[in-house]
Amino acid sequence: MKPLFNILSFAKSLWRYYVVIGVFTVLLSILTLLQPLFIGWVIDEIRKGTGTNMRYVLLLAVLIFVIDVAVTVFSNIGGYYGDQLSLKLNRLLSRRYFAHLLELPQSYYDTELTGTIINRLNRSINQITDFVQMMSNAFLQFLFSTVFMLVIVAYYSWPTALIMLTIYPIYIWLTTRSSAKWQAWQGEKNQALDLATGRFGEVINQVKVVKSFIGQRLELRHFDQQYKKALDVNKPQSKYWHTHDIYRRIVLGILFFLIYLYIFYEGARGRLTPGAVVTLVLYAMQIRIPIFTISMLVDRTQRAIADSKDYFEVMRLEPTITDKPAAPALRIKKGAITFRDVVFRYTSDKPVLKGVDLAIKPHTKVALVGESGEGKTTLTNLLLRLYQPTGGTIEIDGQNIMDVTQASLRRQIGVVFQEPALFSGTVRENIAYGRPEATDAEIIQAARDANAHEFIEKLEHGYDTTIGERGVRLSGGQKQRVAIARALLKNAPILILDEATSSLDSRSEQLVQEALERLMKSRTTLIIAHRLSTVQHVDQIVTLKDGRIDEIGSPKQLARTGGIYAQLLALQNQKPGDQRDTGLKAFDMAEK
Ligand code: ADP
Ligand code: MG
């Protein structure tokens, strides 16, 4: 019952639509229910032969026609509101899911495939919408027409009404009996399908990798396997359902057989007029509809519960990273960053950072150097509060980042990621993402400082050129410069640079480098350097080893200590070759 309540309470803000739809369905059922009654009256009237009141018969015929027209009109009006309801509900569910996902911590995304997340949403929305529509359309109608019909039938013949009444509990009982087993199967099926779709999305996103490793067949096989799992479950599930449906319907058939027998018998004995017999038979036929409706209701309910389970599970996840109540905004006067004994682990196993102490002076450039996997990126994730330290504190200008609002913290930190991720849209929109209220002049200035203005001007539509999915492809260096322009426009006092890859050609690289220099001016910058040349120009180098800070010092100082940086310098001076390159690679470094 709880999941049902969940679904209904989620959609309760749309109650006006349910009411309107409910009113129309009730009107509809009253109208349809009047028809058998009128037909019975007509039959009894025309049995009088020549004494038939033709005006009365004609009036009834016209009424039957008018009812037909009214039914058509009302059902379409109801349908119109149904359509509105369905899209509104869709928006409501999707938006809440989206908003919730955006609040979930980064760690949630470490374990979920994008496709899975999306598939779950689609499935839940379809089923919930179906269910709610069904409820608003059929439930009232079912309730109303059943009561109405039973009252009329009871008026003619109360034993017939009594037999009809017993059908409901028997039928509902037969339908629900199969529910638990069916739902368990459905859960398994959904899991397999989610995995298939999740992988599907991943593959499409990285189709280049798949092709270059000739992975197509492998991917298709994986896809087939997941579907096979779903099919394997589907077979017994469907068989089970349909077998039960046969039982149900046979029981129903027997009950109706008894009802008809009784009506015919009563008619033959003269206790019912032929008109009453027809009316009752028509009602008996019509009552099948609400009975099927109720089994459909039960069926849809089962589906909705099973298929929205994952959705509600996601919705129940608590965002673990939240602002404290009445948290103040971060105020930056200088931009000093202090890590105090920071300990961090991603999952329960061994910590990545085992106690990092680091004080970064305002307006300085600090390079993080360490072997790949030592936790350089992790340190910046913590500063952005995408994850929270397991122990220790991080302060900016003396304010613990846990105590201020996340928005104010992230507003003050500009980030240029190693992989410049842009959105599909125009170049202008992408730059303006750094500060949506920026003027055109400011956007252009940012692009100039990022050495991007020149190439943007040369694009077919300049700043209005669409890039990404449906637009122009930019080169790696161009994307990087747009990303830098975006960060420049944000104009944050603290900067995190996961430096551009060295895969850029040397001209782009130089342009990017210049842009970065401009970006770093008078800001506190944390650089994860991928080139020794960058490291040579920072104020301080921080080397990481075994989850702790190994050395801190200026490039000059560290060149002589024999530590990590000194070793890297030595590697650099070796003659070019495999050994040198693998040595540098271990530190996420490229030559130069
Ligand atoms: P670096 O940037 O220095 O190469 P990272 O900070 O990315 O290293 O990673 C540090 C360690 O944490 C690595 O051992 C990596 O496997 C692990 N790690 C990184 N990201 C995650 C994550 N999202 N979930 C679990 N472990 C992670
Ligand atoms: Mg990294």
Coordinates of C-alpha atoms and ligand atoms in Angstrom, one line a residue:
M1 CA 0.0 0.0 0.0
K2 CA 2.9 2.3 0.8
P3 CA 4.2 2.5 -2.7
L4 CA 0.7 3.3 -4.0
F5 CA 0.4 6.1 -1.5
N6 CA 3.8 7.3 -2.7
I7 CA 2.7 7.5 -6.2
L8 CA -0.6 9.2 -5.5
S9 CA 0.9 11.7 -3.1
F10 CA 3.5 12.6 -5.7
A11 CA 0.8 13.6 -8.1
K12 CA -1.6 15.2 -5.7
S13 CA -0.8 18.7 -6.9
L14 CA -2.7 17.8 -10.0
W15 CA -6.0 17.1 -8.1
R16 CA -8.0 19.6 -10.2
Y17 CA -7.4 17.5 -13.3
Y18 CA -8.5 14.3 -11.5
V19 CA -11.7 16.1 -10.4
V20 CA -12.5 17.3 -13.8
I21 CA -11.8 13.9 -15.4
G22 CA -13.7 12.2 -12.6
V23 CA -16.8 14.3 -13.2
F24 CA -16.8 13.5 -16.8
T25 CA -16.3 9.8 -16.3
V26 CA -19.2 9.7 -13.9
L27 CA -21.4 11.6 -16.4
L28 CA -20.3 9.1 -19.0
S29 CA -21.1 6.1 -16.9
I30 CA -24.5 7.4 -16.0
L31 CA -25.3 8.0 -19.6
T32 CA -24.1 4.6 -20.8
L33 CA -26.0 3.0 -17.9
L34 CA -29.3 4.6 -19.0
Q35 CA -29.3 2.8 -22.4
P36 CA -30.2 -0.7 -21.3
L37 CA -32.9 0.7 -19.2
F38 CA -34.4 2.6 -22.2
I39 CA -34.1 -0.4 -24.4
G40 CA -36.0 -2.6 -21.9
W41 CA -38.7 0.1 -21.8
V42 CA -38.9 0.2 -25.6
I43 CA -39.3 -3.6 -25.8
D44 CA -42.0 -3.7 -23.2
E45 CA -43.8 -0.9 -25.0
I46 CA -43.7 -2.4 -28.5
R47 CA -44.9 -5.7 -27.1
K48 CA -48.3 -4.1 -26.8
G49 CA -48.5 -4.4 -30.6
T50 CA -51.1 -2.0 -32.1
G51 CA -51.6 -0.3 -28.7
T52 CA -48.0 0.9 -28.7
N53 CA -47.6 4.5 -27.8
M54 CA -45.4 5.5 -30.8
R55 CA -44.5 8.9 -29.4
Y56 CA -43.1 7.3 -26.3
V57 CA -41.1 4.8 -28.3
L58 CA -39.8 7.6 -30.6
L59 CA -38.9 9.7 -27.6
L60 CA -36.8 6.8 -26.1
A61 CA -35.1 6.2 -29.5
V62 CA -34.2 9.9 -29.7
L63 CA -32.9 9.8 -26.1
I64 CA -30.8 6.8 -26.9
F65 CA -29.3 8.8 -29.8
V66 CA -28.8 11.9 -27.8
I67 CA -27.0 9.8 -25.1
D68 CA -24.7 8.5 -27.9
V69 CA -23.8 12.0 -29.0
A70 CA -23.3 13.1 -25.4
V71 CA -21.1 10.2 -24.7
T72 CA -18.9 11.0 -27.7
V73 CA -18.6 14.6 -26.6
F74 CA -17.9 14.0 -22.9
S75 CA -15.4 11.2 -23.5
N76 CA -13.5 13.6 -25.8
I77 CA -13.5 16.4 -23.3
G78 CA -12.4 13.9 -20.6
G79 CA -9.7 12.7 -23.0
Y80 CA -8.5 16.3 -23.5
Y81 CA -8.0 16.8 -19.8
G82 CA -6.4 13.4 -19.7
D83 CA -3.8 14.5 -22.2
Q84 CA -3.0 17.6 -20.2
L85 CA -2.8 15.6 -17.0
S86 CA -0.4 13.1 -18.6
L87 CA 2.1 15.6 -19.8
K88 CA 1.9 17.7 -16.6
L89 CA 2.5 14.6 -14.5
N90 CA 5.4 13.7 -16.8
R91 CA 6.9 17.1 -16.2
L92 CA 6.3 16.9 -12.5
L93 CA 8.0 13.5 -12.1
S94 CA 10.9 14.3 -14.4
R95 CA 11.6 17.6 -12.9
R96 CA 11.6 16.3 -9.3
Y97 CA 13.9 13.5 -10.4
F98 CA 16.2 15.9 -12.2
A99 CA 16.3 18.3 -9.3
H100 CA 17.0 15.5 -6.9
L101 CA 19.7 14.1 -9.1
L102 CA 21.4 17.5 -9.2
E103 CA 21.5 17.5 -5.4
L104 CA 23.0 14.1 -5.1
P105 CA 26.6 14.0 -4.2
Q106 CA 29.2 13.2 -6.8
S107 CA 29.7 9.7 -5.3
Y108 CA 26.3 8.7 -6.5
Y109 CA 27.5 9.1 -10.1
D110 CA 30.5 7.0 -9.5
T111 CA 28.4 3.9 -9.4
E112 CA 25.6 4.6 -11.8
L113 CA 25.5 4.6 -15.6
T114 CA 23.9 7.5 -17.3
G115 CA 21.7 5.3 -19.4
T116 CA 20.5 3.5 -16.4
I117 CA 19.5 6.7 -14.7
I118 CA 17.6 7.9 -17.7
N119 CA 16.0 4.5 -18.4
R120 CA 14.7 4.4 -14.9
L121 CA 13.1 7.7 -15.3
N122 CA 11.4 6.8 -18.5
R123 CA 10.0 3.6 -17.3
S124 CA 8.7 5.0 -14.1
I125 CA 7.1 7.9 -15.8
N126 CA 5.3 5.7 -18.3
Q127 CA 4.0 3.4 -15.6
I128 CA 3.0 6.1 -13.2
T129 CA 1.3 8.2 -15.8
D130 CA -0.5 5.1 -17.0
F131 CA -1.5 4.3 -13.5
V132 CA -2.7 7.7 -12.6
Q133 CA -4.6 8.1 -15.8
M134 CA -6.2 4.7 -15.2
M135 CA -7.1 5.7 -11.7
S136 CA -8.6 9.0 -12.6
N137 CA -10.4 7.5 -15.6
A138 CA -11.5 4.1 -14.5
F139 CA -11.6 4.1 -10.7
L140 CA -14.5 6.4 -10.3
Q141 CA -16.3 5.0 -13.3
F142 CA -15.8 1.6 -11.9
L143 CA -17.1 2.5 -8.5
F144 CA -20.0 4.5 -9.8
S145 CA -21.2 2.3 -12.5
T146 CA -21.0 -0.8 -10.3
V147 CA -23.2 0.8 -7.6
F148 CA -25.6 2.3 -10.1
M149 CA -25.9 -0.9 -12.0
L150 CA -26.4 -3.1 -8.9
V151 CA -29.1 -0.9 -7.6
I152 CA -31.0 -1.1 -10.9
V153 CA -30.5 -4.8 -11.2
A154 CA -31.6 -5.2 -7.5
Y155 CA -34.7 -3.3 -8.3
Y156 CA -35.6 -5.9 -11.0
S157 CA -34.2 -8.9 -9.3
W158 CA -32.3 -8.8 -6.1
P159 CA -30.9 -12.4 -6.3
T160 CA -29.2 -11.5 -9.7
A161 CA -27.7 -8.4 -8.0
L162 CA -26.4 -10.6 -5.2
I163 CA -24.7 -13.1 -7.6
M164 CA -23.1 -10.1 -9.4
L165 CA -21.9 -8.7 -6.2
T166 CA -20.0 -11.9 -5.3
I167 CA -18.0 -11.7 -8.5
Y168 CA -15.9 -8.8 -7.4
P169 CA -14.2 -10.2 -4.3
I170 CA -13.6 -13.5 -6.1
Y171 CA -12.1 -11.7 -9.1
I172 CA -9.9 -9.3 -7.1
W173 CA -8.7 -12.1 -4.9
L174 CA -7.8 -14.2 -8.0
T175 CA -5.9 -11.2 -9.5
T176 CA -3.9 -10.1 -6.4
R177 CA -2.9 -13.7 -5.6
S178 CA -0.3 -13.6 -8.3
S179 CA 1.0 -10.2 -7.5
A180 CA 4.1 -10.8 -5.4
K181 CA 5.6 -13.4 -7.7
W182 CA 4.9 -11.2 -10.7
Q183 CA 6.6 -8.2 -9.1
A184 CA 9.7 -10.1 -8.2
W185 CA 10.1 -11.1 -11.8
Q186 CA 9.4 -7.6 -13.0
G187 CA 12.2 -6.3 -10.7
E188 CA 14.7 -8.8 -12.3
K189 CA 13.6 -7.9 -15.7
N190 CA 14.0 -4.2 -15.1
Q191 CA 17.5 -4.6 -13.7
A192 CA 18.6 -6.4 -16.8
L193 CA 17.1 -3.9 -19.1
D194 CA 18.6 -1.0 -17.1
L195 CA 22.0 -2.5 -17.5
A196 CA 21.5 -3.0 -21.2
T197 CA 20.4 0.6 -21.7
G198 CA 23.0 2.0 -19.4
R199 CA 25.8 0.3 -21.4
F200 CA 24.1 1.4 -24.6
G201 CA 24.4 5.0 -23.6
E202 CA 28.0 4.6 -22.5
V203 CA 28.9 2.9 -25.8
I204 CA 27.2 5.6 -27.9
N205 CA 29.0 8.3 -26.0
Q206 CA 32.4 6.6 -26.6
V207 CA 31.7 5.0 -29.9
K208 CA 35.2 6.0 -31.1
V209 CA 36.8 3.8 -28.4
V210 CA 34.5 0.9 -29.2
K211 CA 35.4 1.1 -32.9
S212 CA 39.1 1.5 -32.4
F213 CA 39.2 -1.6 -30.2
I214 CA 36.8 -3.4 -32.6
G215 CA 34.5 -3.8 -29.7
Q216 CA 31.2 -3.8 -31.6
R217 CA 30.6 -7.5 -31.4
L218 CA 31.5 -7.6 -27.7
E219 CA 29.1 -4.8 -27.0
L220 CA 26.3 -6.3 -29.0
R221 CA 26.9 -9.6 -27.2
H222 CA 26.7 -7.9 -23.9
F223 CA 23.5 -6.2 -25.0
D224 CA 22.0 -9.5 -26.2
Q225 CA 22.9 -11.1 -22.9
Q226 CA 21.0 -8.6 -20.9
Y227 CA 18.0 -8.8 -23.1
K228 CA 18.3 -12.6 -22.9
K229 CA 18.1 -12.3 -19.1
A230 CA 15.0 -10.2 -19.4
L231 CA 13.5 -12.6 -21.9
D232 CA 14.3 -15.5 -19.7
V233 CA 12.4 -13.9 -16.9
N234 CA 9.6 -12.7 -19.2
K235 CA 8.7 -16.2 -20.4
P236 CA 7.7 -17.7 -17.0
Q237 CA 6.3 -14.3 -15.9
S238 CA 4.0 -14.0 -18.9
K239 CA 3.0 -17.6 -18.8
Y240 CA 2.2 -17.3 -15.2
W241 CA 0.1 -14.2 -15.8
H242 CA -1.8 -15.6 -18.7
T243 CA -2.4 -19.0 -17.0
H244 CA -3.9 -17.1 -14.1
D245 CA -5.9 -15.0 -16.5
I246 CA -7.5 -18.2 -17.9
Y247 CA -8.5 -19.4 -14.4
R248 CA -9.9 -16.0 -13.6
R249 CA -11.9 -15.8 -16.8
I250 CA -13.2 -19.3 -16.5
V251 CA -14.5 -18.6 -13.0
L252 CA -16.0 -15.4 -14.3
G253 CA -17.6 -17.3 -17.2
I254 CA -19.2 -19.8 -14.8
L255 CA -20.6 -17.0 -12.7
F256 CA -22.1 -15.3 -15.7
F257 CA -23.5 -18.6 -16.9
L258 CA -25.4 -18.9 -13.6
I259 CA -26.6 -15.3 -13.8
Y260 CA -28.0 -15.8 -17.4
L261 CA -29.6 -19.1 -16.4
Y262 CA -31.3 -17.4 -13.5
I263 CA -32.5 -14.4 -15.6
F264 CA -33.8 -16.7 -18.4
Y265 CA -35.5 -18.9 -15.8
E266 CA -37.2 -16.0 -14.2
G267 CA -38.3 -14.7 -17.6
A268 CA -39.7 -18.0 -18.6
R269 CA -41.7 -18.2 -15.4
G270 CA -43.1 -14.8 -16.2
R271 CA -41.6 -13.2 -13.1
L272 CA -39.7 -10.8 -15.4
T273 CA -41.1 -9.0 -18.4
P274 CA -39.1 -9.6 -21.7
G275 CA -38.0 -6.0 -21.5
A276 CA -36.7 -6.6 -18.0
V277 CA -34.9 -9.7 -19.2
V278 CA -33.2 -7.7 -22.0
T279 CA -32.3 -4.9 -19.6
L280 CA -30.8 -7.4 -17.1
V281 CA -28.8 -9.2 -19.8
L282 CA -27.4 -6.0 -21.1
Y283 CA -26.4 -5.0 -17.6
A284 CA -24.8 -8.4 -17.0
M285 CA -22.8 -7.8 -20.2
Q286 CA -21.9 -4.3 -19.1
I287 CA -20.9 -5.4 -15.7
R288 CA -18.1 -7.4 -17.3
I289 CA -16.5 -4.1 -18.2
P290 CA -16.0 -2.9 -14.6
I291 CA -14.8 -6.4 -13.7
F292 CA -12.2 -6.3 -16.4
T293 CA -11.5 -2.8 -15.4
I294 CA -10.7 -3.8 -11.9
S295 CA -8.4 -6.5 -13.0
M296 CA -6.7 -4.0 -15.2
L297 CA -6.5 -1.6 -12.3
V298 CA -4.9 -4.3 -10.2
D299 CA -2.6 -5.2 -13.1
R300 CA -1.6 -1.5 -13.7
T301 CA -1.1 -1.0 -10.0
Q302 CA 1.3 -3.9 -9.9
R303 CA 3.2 -2.6 -12.8
A304 CA 3.3 0.9 -11.4
I305 CA 4.6 -0.4 -8.1
A306 CA 7.2 -2.6 -9.7
D307 CA 8.4 -0.2 -12.3
S308 CA 8.6 2.9 -10.2
K309 CA 10.4 1.2 -7.3
D310 CA 13.8 2.2 -8.5
Y311 CA 12.6 5.7 -9.1
F312 CA 11.4 6.1 -5.6
E313 CA 14.5 4.5 -4.3
V314 CA 16.6 7.2 -6.0
M315 CA 14.2 9.9 -4.7
R316 CA 14.7 8.6 -1.2
L317 CA 18.5 8.9 -1.3
E318 CA 19.5 11.7 1.0
P319 CA 21.8 14.3 -0.5
T320 CA 24.7 13.8 1.9
I321 CA 26.3 17.1 1.0
T322 CA 24.0 19.8 2.1
D323 CA 24.2 23.4 3.4
K324 CA 24.0 23.8 7.2
P325 CA 20.8 25.6 8.3
A326 CA 21.3 29.3 7.9
A327 CA 24.8 28.8 6.5
P328 CA 26.5 32.1 5.6
A329 CA 28.0 32.8 2.2
L330 CA 31.8 32.4 1.8
R331 CA 33.5 35.7 2.0
I332 CA 36.8 35.9 0.3
K333 CA 39.2 38.7 1.2
K334 CA 42.5 37.3 -0.1
G335 CA 42.0 33.7 -1.1
A336 CA 44.1 31.7 1.3
I337 CA 43.5 28.0 1.3
T338 CA 44.3 25.7 4.2
F339 CA 44.1 22.0 4.3
R340 CA 44.3 20.7 7.9
D341 CA 45.0 17.0 8.4
V342 CA 42.7 16.1 5.6
V343 CA 41.8 12.4 5.5
F344 CA 39.7 11.0 2.7
R345 CA 38.5 7.7 1.3
Y346 CA 36.1 7.2 -1.6
T347 CA 34.7 3.9 -0.4
S348 CA 35.2 2.0 2.8
D349 CA 38.5 0.6 1.7
K350 CA 41.9 2.2 2.1
P351 CA 42.1 6.0 2.3
V352 CA 43.4 8.0 -0.6
L353 CA 44.5 10.9 1.5
K354 CA 45.9 10.1 4.9
G355 CA 46.5 13.4 6.5
V356 CA 47.2 16.3 4.2
D357 CA 48.4 19.6 5.7
L358 CA 48.8 22.4 3.3
A359 CA 48.7 26.2 3.4
I360 CA 48.3 28.0 0.2
K361 CA 49.1 31.7 0.3
P362 CA 46.7 34.1 -1.5
H363 CA 47.5 35.0 -5.1
T364 CA 50.1 32.2 -5.5
K365 CA 50.4 29.4 -8.0
V366 CA 50.7 26.0 -6.5
A367 CA 51.4 22.9 -8.5
L368 CA 50.4 19.5 -7.3
V369 CA 52.8 16.8 -8.4
G370 CA 52.5 13.1 -7.7
E371 CA 52.2 9.8 -9.3
S372 CA 49.0 9.0 -11.1
G373 CA 46.4 8.0 -8.6
E374 CA 48.0 9.7 -5.7
G375 CA 45.0 12.0 -5.1
K376 CA 45.7 15.2 -7.0
T377 CA 42.3 15.4 -8.5
T378 CA 40.8 14.2 -5.3
L379 CA 42.3 17.1 -3.5
T380 CA 40.6 19.5 -5.9
N381 CA 37.3 17.6 -5.6
L382 CA 37.4 18.1 -1.9
L383 CA 38.1 21.8 -2.3
L384 CA 35.0 22.1 -4.4
R385 CA 33.2 20.0 -1.8
L386 CA 32.1 17.5 -4.4
Y387 CA 33.1 15.0 -1.8
Q388 CA 33.7 15.6 1.9
P389 CA 36.8 14.8 3.8
T390 CA 36.5 11.8 6.2
G391 CA 38.6 13.8 8.6
G392 CA 40.3 17.2 9.0
T393 CA 39.1 20.5 7.6
I394 CA 39.5 22.7 4.6
E395 CA 39.4 26.5 5.1
I396 CA 39.3 29.4 2.8
D397 CA 40.3 32.7 4.4
G398 CA 39.7 31.1 7.8
Q399 CA 36.2 29.8 7.0
N400 CA 35.6 26.1 7.0
I401 CA 34.1 25.2 3.6
M402 CA 31.7 22.9 5.4
D403 CA 30.1 25.9 7.2
V404 CA 29.4 28.1 4.2
T405 CA 26.9 27.5 1.4
Q406 CA 27.9 25.3 -1.5
A407 CA 26.8 27.8 -4.0
S408 CA 28.9 30.6 -2.5
L409 CA 31.9 28.3 -2.3
R410 CA 31.7 27.1 -5.9
R411 CA 31.0 30.6 -7.2
Q412 CA 34.4 31.7 -5.9
I413 CA 36.3 28.8 -7.6
G414 CA 36.9 28.7 -11.3
V415 CA 37.7 25.4 -12.8
V416 CA 39.3 24.4 -16.1
F417 CA 39.0 20.7 -16.5
Q418 CA 41.5 18.6 -18.3
E419 CA 38.8 17.5 -20.7
P420 CA 37.1 20.7 -21.7
A421 CA 33.4 19.7 -21.4
L422 CA 31.2 22.1 -23.4
F423 CA 27.5 21.9 -23.9
S424 CA 25.7 21.8 -27.2
G425 CA 24.6 25.3 -27.9
T426 CA 26.3 28.5 -29.3
V427 CA 29.8 29.5 -28.4
R428 CA 28.3 32.6 -26.7
E429 CA 26.1 30.4 -24.5
N430 CA 29.0 28.2 -23.6
I431 CA 31.2 31.1 -22.5
A432 CA 28.2 32.8 -20.7
Y433 CA 27.8 29.7 -18.6
G434 CA 30.5 31.2 -16.5
R435 CA 28.3 34.1 -15.6
P436 CA 24.9 34.1 -17.4
E437 CA 24.3 37.8 -16.7
A438 CA 27.5 38.9 -18.5
T439 CA 27.2 41.4 -21.3
D440 CA 28.3 40.7 -24.9
A441 CA 31.3 43.0 -24.4
E442 CA 32.3 41.0 -21.4
I443 CA 31.9 37.8 -23.2
I444 CA 34.1 39.0 -26.1
Q445 CA 36.7 40.4 -23.7
A446 CA 36.9 37.0 -22.0
A447 CA 37.3 35.3 -25.3
R448 CA 40.0 37.7 -26.3
D449 CA 41.9 37.0 -23.0
A450 CA 41.5 33.3 -23.7
N451 CA 43.0 33.7 -27.2
A452 CA 39.7 32.4 -28.5
H453 CA 38.3 35.5 -30.1
E454 CA 40.2 35.2 -33.3
F455 CA 39.1 31.7 -34.1
I456 CA 35.5 32.3 -33.0
E457 CA 35.3 35.3 -35.3
K458 CA 36.3 33.1 -38.2
L459 CA 33.5 30.5 -37.5
E460 CA 30.6 30.8 -39.9
H461 CA 28.2 32.5 -37.4
G462 CA 30.9 33.9 -35.1
Y463 CA 29.7 33.8 -31.5
D464 CA 26.4 32.4 -32.5
T465 CA 27.8 29.3 -34.1
T466 CA 26.3 26.2 -32.7
I467 CA 28.8 23.7 -31.3
G468 CA 28.4 20.2 -29.9
E469 CA 26.0 17.6 -30.8
R470 CA 24.3 19.3 -33.7
G471 CA 26.9 21.8 -34.6
V472 CA 30.5 22.5 -35.5
R473 CA 33.2 20.4 -34.0
L474 CA 35.9 22.3 -32.3
S475 CA 39.5 21.1 -32.0
G476 CA 40.8 20.2 -28.6
G477 CA 42.7 23.4 -28.3
Q478 CA 39.8 25.5 -29.4
K479 CA 37.5 23.8 -26.8
Q480 CA 40.1 24.3 -24.2
R481 CA 40.2 28.0 -24.9
V482 CA 36.4 28.3 -24.9
A483 CA 36.6 26.6 -21.5
I484 CA 39.2 29.1 -20.3
A485 CA 37.1 32.0 -21.5
R486 CA 34.2 30.6 -19.5
A487 CA 36.4 30.5 -16.4
L488 CA 37.7 34.0 -17.1
L489 CA 34.2 35.3 -17.3
K490 CA 33.4 33.7 -14.0
N491 CA 36.2 35.8 -12.6
A492 CA 36.6 33.7 -9.4
P493 CA 39.4 34.5 -6.9
I494 CA 40.4 30.8 -6.7
L495 CA 41.3 28.7 -9.6
I496 CA 41.7 25.1 -10.2
L497 CA 43.5 24.0 -13.4
D498 CA 43.7 20.4 -14.5
E499 CA 46.0 21.5 -17.2
A500 CA 45.4 21.1 -20.9
T501 CA 46.7 17.9 -22.4
S502 CA 49.8 17.9 -24.4
S503 CA 48.0 16.3 -27.2
L504 CA 47.4 19.9 -28.5
D505 CA 49.6 21.0 -31.4
S506 CA 52.3 23.3 -30.4
R507 CA 50.6 26.5 -31.7
S508 CA 47.4 25.7 -29.8
E509 CA 49.3 24.8 -26.8
Q510 CA 51.1 28.1 -26.8
L511 CA 47.8 30.0 -27.2
V512 CA 46.3 27.9 -24.4
Q513 CA 49.3 28.5 -22.2
E514 CA 49.1 32.3 -22.7
A515 CA 45.5 32.2 -21.9
L516 CA 46.1 30.3 -18.7
E517 CA 48.8 32.7 -17.6
R518 CA 46.3 35.5 -18.0
L519 CA 43.7 33.5 -16.1
M520 CA 46.0 32.9 -13.2
K521 CA 46.9 36.5 -12.7
S522 CA 46.1 37.7 -9.2
R523 CA 44.3 34.6 -8.2
T524 CA 45.1 31.7 -5.9
T525 CA 45.7 28.8 -8.3
L526 CA 45.9 25.1 -7.8
I527 CA 47.5 23.5 -10.8
I528 CA 47.6 19.8 -11.6
A529 CA 50.4 20.2 -14.0
H530 CA 50.9 17.9 -17.0
R531 CA 54.0 19.6 -18.2
L532 CA 57.3 20.2 -16.3
S533 CA 57.5 23.6 -18.0
T534 CA 54.4 24.7 -16.1
V535 CA 55.7 23.4 -12.9
Q536 CA 58.9 25.4 -13.3
H537 CA 57.0 28.6 -13.2
V538 CA 54.9 28.2 -10.1
D539 CA 55.5 29.7 -6.7
Q540 CA 55.3 26.4 -4.9
I541 CA 55.4 22.8 -5.7
V542 CA 53.6 20.3 -3.5
T543 CA 54.5 16.7 -4.0
L544 CA 52.1 13.9 -2.9
K545 CA 53.2 10.5 -1.9
D546 CA 51.4 7.7 -0.1
G547 CA 48.4 9.8 0.7
R548 CA 50.5 12.5 2.4
I549 CA 52.5 15.6 1.4
D550 CA 56.0 14.6 0.7
E551 CA 57.7 18.0 0.0
I552 CA 56.7 21.6 -0.3
G553 CA 58.9 24.2 -1.8
S554 CA 59.7 26.5 -4.7
P555 CA 60.9 24.8 -7.9
K556 CA 64.4 26.0 -7.1
Q557 CA 64.4 24.4 -3.6
L558 CA 62.9 21.2 -4.7
A559 CA 65.3 20.8 -7.6
R560 CA 68.0 20.0 -5.1
T561 CA 66.3 17.7 -2.6
G562 CA 66.4 14.6 -4.6
G563 CA 62.6 14.2 -4.2
I564 CA 59.9 13.6 -6.7
Y565 CA 60.4 16.9 -8.5
A566 CA 64.2 16.4 -8.7
Q567 CA 63.6 12.9 -10.1
L568 CA 61.3 14.3 -12.7
L569 CA 63.9 16.9 -13.7
A570 CA 66.4 14.2 -14.0
L571 CA 64.1 12.2 -16.2
Q572 CA 63.6 15.2 -18.4
N573 CA 67.3 15.5 -19.0
Q574 CA 67.6 11.9 -20.0
K575 CA 67.8 11.4 -23.7
P576 CA 64.4 10.9 -25.2
G577 CA 63.1 7.4 -25.3
D578 CA 60.7 4.9 -23.8
Q579 CA 62.1 4.9 -20.4
R580 CA 61.9 8.7 -20.0
D581 CA 58.4 8.8 -21.3
T582 CA 57.0 6.0 -19.1
G583 CA 58.8 7.7 -16.2
L584 CA 57.0 11.0 -16.9
K585 CA 53.7 9.2 -17.6
A586 CA 53.6 7.7 -14.2
F587 CA 53.3 11.3 -12.9
D588 CA 50.6 12.3 -15.5
M589 CA 53.3 14.4 -17.1
A590 CA 54.3 14.9 -20.7
E591 CA 57.6 16.1 -22.0
K592 CA 58.7 19.7 -22.1
Ligands
ADP1 P1 45.3 11.6 -9.4 O1 44.5 12.8 -9.9 O2 46.4 12.0 -8.6 O3 45.8 10.8 -10.6 P2 42.9 10.8 -8.2 O4 42.7 11.8 -7.2 O5 42.1 10.8 -9.4 O6 44.4 10.7 -8.5 O7 42.6 9.4 -7.5 C1 43.2 9.0 -6.3 C2 42.8 7.6 -5.9 O8 41.4 7.5 -5.7 C3 43.1 6.6 -7.0 O9 43.6 5.4 -6.4 C4 41.7 6.3 -7.6 O10 41.6 5.0 -8.0 C5 40.8 6.6 -6.5 N1 39.6 7.2 -7.0 C6 39.5 8.3 -7.8 N2 38.2 8.7 -8.0 C7 37.4 7.8 -7.4 C8 36.0 7.6 -7.2 N3 35.2 8.4 -7.8 N4 35.6 6.5 -6.5 C9 36.5 5.7 -5.9 N5 37.8 5.8 -6.0 C10 38.3 6.8 -6.7
MG2 MG 43.9 13.3 -11.8

